[in-house]
PDB file of C-alpha atoms in Angstrom:
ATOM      1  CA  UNK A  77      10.542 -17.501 -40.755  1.00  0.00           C
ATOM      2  CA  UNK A  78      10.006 -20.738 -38.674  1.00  0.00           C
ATOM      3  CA  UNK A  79       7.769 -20.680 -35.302  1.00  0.00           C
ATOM      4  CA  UNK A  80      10.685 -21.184 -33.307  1.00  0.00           C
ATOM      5  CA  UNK A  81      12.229 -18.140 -34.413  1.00  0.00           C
ATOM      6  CA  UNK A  82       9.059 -16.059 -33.740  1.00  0.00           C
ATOM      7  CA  UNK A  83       8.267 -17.293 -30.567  1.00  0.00           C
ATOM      8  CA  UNK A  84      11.731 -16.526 -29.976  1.00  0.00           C
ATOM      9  CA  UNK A  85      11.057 -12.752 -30.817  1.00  0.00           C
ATOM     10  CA  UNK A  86       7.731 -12.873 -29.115  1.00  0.00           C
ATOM     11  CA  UNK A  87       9.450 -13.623 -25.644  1.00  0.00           C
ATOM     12  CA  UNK A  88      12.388 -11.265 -26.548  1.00  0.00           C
ATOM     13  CA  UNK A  89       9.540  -8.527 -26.876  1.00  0.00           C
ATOM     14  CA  UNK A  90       7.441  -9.255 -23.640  1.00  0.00           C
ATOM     15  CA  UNK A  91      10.873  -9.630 -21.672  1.00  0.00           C
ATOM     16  CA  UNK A  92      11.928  -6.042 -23.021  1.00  0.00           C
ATOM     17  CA  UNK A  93       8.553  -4.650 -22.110  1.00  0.00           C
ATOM     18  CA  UNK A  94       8.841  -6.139 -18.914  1.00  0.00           C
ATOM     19  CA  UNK A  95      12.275  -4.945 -17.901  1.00  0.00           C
ATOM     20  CA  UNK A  96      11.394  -1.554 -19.314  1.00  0.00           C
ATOM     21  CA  UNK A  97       7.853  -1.070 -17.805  1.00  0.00           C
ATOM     22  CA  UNK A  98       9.363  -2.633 -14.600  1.00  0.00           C
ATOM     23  CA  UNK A  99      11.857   0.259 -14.722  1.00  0.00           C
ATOM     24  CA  UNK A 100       9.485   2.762 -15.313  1.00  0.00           C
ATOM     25  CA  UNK A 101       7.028   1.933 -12.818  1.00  0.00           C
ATOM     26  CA  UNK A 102       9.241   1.386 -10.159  1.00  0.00           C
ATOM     27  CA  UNK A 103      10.982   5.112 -10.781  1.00  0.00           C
ATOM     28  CA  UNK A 104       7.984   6.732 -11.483  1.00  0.00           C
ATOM     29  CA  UNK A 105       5.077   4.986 -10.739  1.00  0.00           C
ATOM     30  CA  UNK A 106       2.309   3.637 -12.403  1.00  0.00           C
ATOM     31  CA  UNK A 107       0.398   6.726 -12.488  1.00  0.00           C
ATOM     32  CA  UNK A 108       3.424   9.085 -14.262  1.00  0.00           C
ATOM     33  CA  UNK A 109       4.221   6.535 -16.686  1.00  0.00           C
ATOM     34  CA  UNK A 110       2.505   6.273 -20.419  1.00  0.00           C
ATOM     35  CA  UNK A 111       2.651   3.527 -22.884  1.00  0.00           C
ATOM     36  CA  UNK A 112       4.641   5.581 -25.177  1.00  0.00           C
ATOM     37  CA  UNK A 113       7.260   5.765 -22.632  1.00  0.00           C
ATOM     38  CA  UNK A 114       7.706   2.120 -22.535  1.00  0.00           C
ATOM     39  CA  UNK A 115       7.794   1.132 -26.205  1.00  0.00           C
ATOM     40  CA  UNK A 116      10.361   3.517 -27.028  1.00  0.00           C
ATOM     41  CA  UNK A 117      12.016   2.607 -24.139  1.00  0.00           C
ATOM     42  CA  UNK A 118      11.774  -1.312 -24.910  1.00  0.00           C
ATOM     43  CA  UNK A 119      12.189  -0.236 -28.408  1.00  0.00           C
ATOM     44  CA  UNK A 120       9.035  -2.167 -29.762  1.00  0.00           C
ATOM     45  CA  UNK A 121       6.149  -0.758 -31.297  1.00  0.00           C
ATOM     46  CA  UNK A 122       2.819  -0.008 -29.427  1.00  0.00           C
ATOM     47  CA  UNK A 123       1.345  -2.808 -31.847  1.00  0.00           C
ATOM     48  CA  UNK A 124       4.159  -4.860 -30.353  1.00  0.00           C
ATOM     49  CA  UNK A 125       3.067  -4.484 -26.884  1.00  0.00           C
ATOM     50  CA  UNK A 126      -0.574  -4.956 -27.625  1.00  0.00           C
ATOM     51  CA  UNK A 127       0.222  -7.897 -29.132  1.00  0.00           C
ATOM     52  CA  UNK A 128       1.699  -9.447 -25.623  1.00  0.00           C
ATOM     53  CA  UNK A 129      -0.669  -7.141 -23.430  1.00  0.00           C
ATOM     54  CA  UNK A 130      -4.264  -6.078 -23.838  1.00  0.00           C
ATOM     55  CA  UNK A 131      -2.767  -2.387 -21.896  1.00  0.00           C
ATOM     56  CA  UNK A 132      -0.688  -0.696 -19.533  1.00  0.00           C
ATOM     57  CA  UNK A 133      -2.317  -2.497 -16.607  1.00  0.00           C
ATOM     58  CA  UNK A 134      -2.324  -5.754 -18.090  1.00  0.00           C
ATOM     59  CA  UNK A 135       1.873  -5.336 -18.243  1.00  0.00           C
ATOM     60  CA  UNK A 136       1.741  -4.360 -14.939  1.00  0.00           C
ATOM     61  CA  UNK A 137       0.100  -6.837 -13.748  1.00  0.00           C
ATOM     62  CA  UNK A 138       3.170  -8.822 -15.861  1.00  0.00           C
ATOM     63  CA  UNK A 139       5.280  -6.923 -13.564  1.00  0.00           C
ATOM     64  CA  UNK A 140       4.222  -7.381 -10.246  1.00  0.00           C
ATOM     65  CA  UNK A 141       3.914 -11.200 -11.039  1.00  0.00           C
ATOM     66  CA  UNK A 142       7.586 -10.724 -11.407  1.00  0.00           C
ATOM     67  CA  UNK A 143       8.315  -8.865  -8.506  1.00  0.00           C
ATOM     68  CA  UNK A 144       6.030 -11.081  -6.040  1.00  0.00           C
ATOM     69  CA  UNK A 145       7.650 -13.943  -7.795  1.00  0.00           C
ATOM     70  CA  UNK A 146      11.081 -12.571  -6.618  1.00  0.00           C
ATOM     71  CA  UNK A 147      10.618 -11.653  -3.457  1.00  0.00           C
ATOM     72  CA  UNK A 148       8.819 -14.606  -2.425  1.00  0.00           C
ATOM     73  CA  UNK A 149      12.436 -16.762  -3.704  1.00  0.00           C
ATOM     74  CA  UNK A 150      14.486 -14.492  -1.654  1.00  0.00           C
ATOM     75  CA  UNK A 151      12.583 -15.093   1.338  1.00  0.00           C
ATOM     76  CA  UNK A 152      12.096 -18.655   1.067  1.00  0.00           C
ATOM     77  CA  UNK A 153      15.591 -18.884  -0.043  1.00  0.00           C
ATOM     78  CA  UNK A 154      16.348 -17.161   3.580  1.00  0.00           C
ATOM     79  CA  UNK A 155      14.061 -18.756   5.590  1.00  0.00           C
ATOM     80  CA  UNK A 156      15.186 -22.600   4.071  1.00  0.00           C
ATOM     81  CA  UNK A 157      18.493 -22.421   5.028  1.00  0.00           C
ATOM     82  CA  UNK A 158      17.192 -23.301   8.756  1.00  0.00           C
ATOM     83  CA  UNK A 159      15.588 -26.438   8.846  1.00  0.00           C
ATOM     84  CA  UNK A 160      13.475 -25.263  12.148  1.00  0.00           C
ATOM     85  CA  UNK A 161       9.941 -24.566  11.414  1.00  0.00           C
ATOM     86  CA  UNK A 162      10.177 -21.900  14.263  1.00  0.00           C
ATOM     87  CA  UNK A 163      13.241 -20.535  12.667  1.00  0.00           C
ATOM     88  CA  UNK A 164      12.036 -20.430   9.046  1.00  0.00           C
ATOM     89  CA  UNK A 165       9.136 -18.504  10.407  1.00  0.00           C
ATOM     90  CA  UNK A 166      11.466 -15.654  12.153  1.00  0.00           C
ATOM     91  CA  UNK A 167      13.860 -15.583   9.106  1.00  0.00           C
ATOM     92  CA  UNK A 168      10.737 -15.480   6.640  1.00  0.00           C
ATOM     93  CA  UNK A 169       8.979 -12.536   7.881  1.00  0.00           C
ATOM     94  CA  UNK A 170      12.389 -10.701   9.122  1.00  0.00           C
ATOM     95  CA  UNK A 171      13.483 -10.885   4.906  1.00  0.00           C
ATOM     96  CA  UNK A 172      10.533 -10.174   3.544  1.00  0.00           C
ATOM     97  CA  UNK A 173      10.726  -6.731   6.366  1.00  0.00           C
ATOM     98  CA  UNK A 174      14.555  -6.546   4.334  1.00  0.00           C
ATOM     99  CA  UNK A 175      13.295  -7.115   1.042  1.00  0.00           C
ATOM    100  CA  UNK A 176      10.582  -5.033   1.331  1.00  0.00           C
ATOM    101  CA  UNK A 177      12.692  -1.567   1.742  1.00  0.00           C
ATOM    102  CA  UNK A 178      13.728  -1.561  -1.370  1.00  0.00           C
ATOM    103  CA  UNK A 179      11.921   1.529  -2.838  1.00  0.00           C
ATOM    104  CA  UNK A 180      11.168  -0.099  -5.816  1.00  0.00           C
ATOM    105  CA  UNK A 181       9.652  -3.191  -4.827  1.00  0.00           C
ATOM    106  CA  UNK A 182       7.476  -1.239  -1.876  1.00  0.00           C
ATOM    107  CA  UNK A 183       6.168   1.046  -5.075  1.00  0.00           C
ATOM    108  CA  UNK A 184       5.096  -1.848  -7.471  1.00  0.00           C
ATOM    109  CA  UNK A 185       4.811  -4.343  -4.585  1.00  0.00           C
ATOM    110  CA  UNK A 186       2.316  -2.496  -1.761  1.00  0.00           C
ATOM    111  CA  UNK A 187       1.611   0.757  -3.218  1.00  0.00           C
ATOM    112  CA  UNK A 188       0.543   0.469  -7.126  1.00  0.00           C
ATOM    113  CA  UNK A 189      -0.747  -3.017  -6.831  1.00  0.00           C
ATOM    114  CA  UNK A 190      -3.494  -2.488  -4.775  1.00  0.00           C
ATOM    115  CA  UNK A 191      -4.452   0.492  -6.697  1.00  0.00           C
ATOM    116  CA  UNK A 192      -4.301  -0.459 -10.329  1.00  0.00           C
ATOM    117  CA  UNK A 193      -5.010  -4.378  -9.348  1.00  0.00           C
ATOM    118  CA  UNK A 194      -7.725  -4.059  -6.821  1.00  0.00           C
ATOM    119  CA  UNK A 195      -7.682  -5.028  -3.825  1.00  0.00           C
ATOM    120  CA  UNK A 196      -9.126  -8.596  -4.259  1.00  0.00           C
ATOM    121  CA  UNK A 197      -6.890  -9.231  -7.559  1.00  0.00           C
ATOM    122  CA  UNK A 198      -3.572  -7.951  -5.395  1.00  0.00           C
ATOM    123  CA  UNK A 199      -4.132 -10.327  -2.322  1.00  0.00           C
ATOM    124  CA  UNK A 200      -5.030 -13.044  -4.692  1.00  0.00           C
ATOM    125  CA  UNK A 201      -1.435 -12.978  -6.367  1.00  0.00           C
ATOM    126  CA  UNK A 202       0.001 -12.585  -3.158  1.00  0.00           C
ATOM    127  CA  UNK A 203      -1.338 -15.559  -1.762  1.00  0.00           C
ATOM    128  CA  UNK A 204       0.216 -17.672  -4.622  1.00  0.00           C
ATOM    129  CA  UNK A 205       3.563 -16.700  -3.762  1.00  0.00           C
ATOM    130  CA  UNK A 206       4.941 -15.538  -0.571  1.00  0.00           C
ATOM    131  CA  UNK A 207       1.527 -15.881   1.156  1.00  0.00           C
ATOM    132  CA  UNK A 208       1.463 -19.646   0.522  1.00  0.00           C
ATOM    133  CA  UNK A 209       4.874 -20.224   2.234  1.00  0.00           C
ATOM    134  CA  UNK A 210       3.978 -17.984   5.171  1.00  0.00           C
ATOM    135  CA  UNK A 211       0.717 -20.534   5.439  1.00  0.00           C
ATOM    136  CA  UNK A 212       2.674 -23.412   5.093  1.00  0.00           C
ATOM    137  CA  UNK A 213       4.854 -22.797   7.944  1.00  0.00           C
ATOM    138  CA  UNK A 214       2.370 -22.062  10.441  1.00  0.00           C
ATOM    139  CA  UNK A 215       0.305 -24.918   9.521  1.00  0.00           C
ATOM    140  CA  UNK A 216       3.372 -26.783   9.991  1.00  0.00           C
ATOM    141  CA  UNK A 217       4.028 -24.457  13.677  1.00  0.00           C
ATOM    142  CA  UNK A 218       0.351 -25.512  14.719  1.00  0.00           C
ATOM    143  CA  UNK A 219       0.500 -28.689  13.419  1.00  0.00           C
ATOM    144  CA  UNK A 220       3.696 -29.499  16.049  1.00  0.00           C
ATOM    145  CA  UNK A 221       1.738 -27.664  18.637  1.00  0.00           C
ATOM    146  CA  UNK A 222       4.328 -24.943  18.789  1.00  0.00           C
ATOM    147  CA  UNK A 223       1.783 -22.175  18.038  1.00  0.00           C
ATOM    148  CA  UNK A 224      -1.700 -23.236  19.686  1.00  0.00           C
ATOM    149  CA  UNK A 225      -3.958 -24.671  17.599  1.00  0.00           C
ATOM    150  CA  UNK A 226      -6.176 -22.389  15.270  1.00  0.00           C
ATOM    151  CA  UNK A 227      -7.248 -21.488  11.695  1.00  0.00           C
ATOM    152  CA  UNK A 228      -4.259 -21.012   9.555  1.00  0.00           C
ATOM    153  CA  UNK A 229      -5.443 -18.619   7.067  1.00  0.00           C
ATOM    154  CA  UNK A 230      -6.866 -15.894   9.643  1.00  0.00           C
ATOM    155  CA  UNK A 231      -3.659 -15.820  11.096  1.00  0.00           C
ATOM    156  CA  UNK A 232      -1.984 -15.590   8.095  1.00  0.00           C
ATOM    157  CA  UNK A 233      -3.887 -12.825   6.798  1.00  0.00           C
ATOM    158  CA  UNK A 234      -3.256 -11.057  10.417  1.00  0.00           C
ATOM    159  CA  UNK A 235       0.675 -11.182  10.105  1.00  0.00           C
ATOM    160  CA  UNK A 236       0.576 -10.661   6.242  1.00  0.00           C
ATOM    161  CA  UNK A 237      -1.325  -7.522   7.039  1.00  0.00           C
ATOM    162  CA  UNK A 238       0.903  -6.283   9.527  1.00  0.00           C
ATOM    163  CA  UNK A 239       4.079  -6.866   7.741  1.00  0.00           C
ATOM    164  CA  UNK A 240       2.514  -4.968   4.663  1.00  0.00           C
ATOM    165  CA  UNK A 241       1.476  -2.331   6.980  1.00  0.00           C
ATOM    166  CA  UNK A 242       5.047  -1.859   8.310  1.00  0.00           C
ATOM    167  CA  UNK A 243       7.058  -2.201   5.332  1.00  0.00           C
ATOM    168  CA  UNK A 244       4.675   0.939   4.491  1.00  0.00           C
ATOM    169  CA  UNK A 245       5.149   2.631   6.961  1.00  0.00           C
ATOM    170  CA  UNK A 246       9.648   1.871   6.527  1.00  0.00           C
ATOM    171  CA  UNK A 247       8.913   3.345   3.077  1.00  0.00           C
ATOM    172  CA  UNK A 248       8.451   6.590   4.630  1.00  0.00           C
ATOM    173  CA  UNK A 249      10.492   6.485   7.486  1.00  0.00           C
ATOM    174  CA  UNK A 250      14.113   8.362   8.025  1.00  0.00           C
ATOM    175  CA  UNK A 251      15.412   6.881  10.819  1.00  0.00           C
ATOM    176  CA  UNK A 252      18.309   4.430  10.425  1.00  0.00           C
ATOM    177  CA  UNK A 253      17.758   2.272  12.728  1.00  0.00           C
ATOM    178  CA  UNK A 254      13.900   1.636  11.917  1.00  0.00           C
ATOM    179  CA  UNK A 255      14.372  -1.470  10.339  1.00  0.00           C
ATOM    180  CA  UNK A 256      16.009  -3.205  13.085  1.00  0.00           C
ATOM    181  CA  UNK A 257      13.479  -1.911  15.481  1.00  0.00           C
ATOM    182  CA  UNK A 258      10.478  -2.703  13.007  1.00  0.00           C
ATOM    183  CA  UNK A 259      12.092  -6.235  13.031  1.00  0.00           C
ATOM    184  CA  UNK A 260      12.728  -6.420  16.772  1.00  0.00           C
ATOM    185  CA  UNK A 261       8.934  -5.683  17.094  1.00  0.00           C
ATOM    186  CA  UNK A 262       8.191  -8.327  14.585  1.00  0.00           C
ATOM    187  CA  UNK A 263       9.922 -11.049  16.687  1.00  0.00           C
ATOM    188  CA  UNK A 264       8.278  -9.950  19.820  1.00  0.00           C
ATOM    189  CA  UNK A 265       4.910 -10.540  18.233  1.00  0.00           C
ATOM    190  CA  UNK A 266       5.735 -13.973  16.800  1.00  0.00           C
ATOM    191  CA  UNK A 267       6.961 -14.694  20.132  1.00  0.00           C
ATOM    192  CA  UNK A 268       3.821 -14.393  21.459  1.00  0.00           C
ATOM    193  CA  UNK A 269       2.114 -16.745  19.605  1.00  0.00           C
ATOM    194  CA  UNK A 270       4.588 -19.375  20.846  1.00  0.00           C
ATOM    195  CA  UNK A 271       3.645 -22.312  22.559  1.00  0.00           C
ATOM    196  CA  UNK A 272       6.077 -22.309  25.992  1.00  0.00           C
TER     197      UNK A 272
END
């Protein structure tokens, strides 16, 4: 067999475990979900898996790469369609508030990460994807003097935290029209930090 073929079944095998512990650990949760489950579910062997990950943390860590990785893309994808840094802020935040009710991605996004990751390891991978374009545009918003001048990254952290915090809080809220008031909220406070 050449390399080329097994490298070729090497990524075949992490993608499947992927996909499946992705599944798994968005339906179930971390916690609920053993490594037996997701070999016979990815139809690999347990050697297979420990081959591309050193455990069941280790592939989730695989997984919420691939879910921060995704969501960040949708919301730059949404927020560069304006070419106004004021409006690629609003449209930013207001799909990542969208994004972020999916059940799925709030479980393996904001609730398991921080648990199995830590907290340090979670913020970490979050900076290197939608954290870093939230950063960018405010430098960019203070940089033009629209938002008054101040450290970037404390304010970034501040409205990172807060849209965390609410897409929480949308997880467990019943009310249909929460999201457009969560987002209506949003606005307000970004509002604020406008330069008139």
């Amino acid at each position: 067999m050449t390399q080329g073929i097994r490298a070729q079944q090497r990524e075949q095998t992490r993608q499947a475990l992927v996909r499946e512990g992705r599944r798994l650990f968005s339906a179930l949760g971390y916690g609920s979900v053993g490594l037996s489950e997701i070999v016979r579910a990815a139809g690999v062997t347990k050697g297979a898996l420990y081959h591309q990950f050193s455990g069941k943390a280790d592939l989730f860590r695989a997984v919420l790469e691939q879910v921060q990785q995704e969501v960040a893309e949708r919301i730059a994808e949404t927020a560069d369609v304006r070419e106004d840094p004021w409006d690629q802020l609003v449209s930013g935040c207001r799909a990542f508030l969208t994004v972020s009710t999916d059940p799925a991605i709030q479980r393996i996004m904001l609730v398991d990460g921080p648990a199995v990751l830590g907290w340090s390891e979670w913020r970490a991978m979050n900076e290197t994807t939608s954290g870093r374009h939230l950063a960018q545009v405010l430098g960019d918003l203070i940089a033009e003097g629209r938002i008054a001048a101040q450290p970037v990254e404390p304010l970034t952290h501040l409205l990172s935290g807060a849209m965390n915090e609410a897409a929480l809080w949308l997880a467990a809220s019943a009310g249909p029209g929460d999201l457009d008031a969560t987002q209506a909220a949003l606005v307000a406070m970004l509002e604020a930090l406008r330069v008139r």
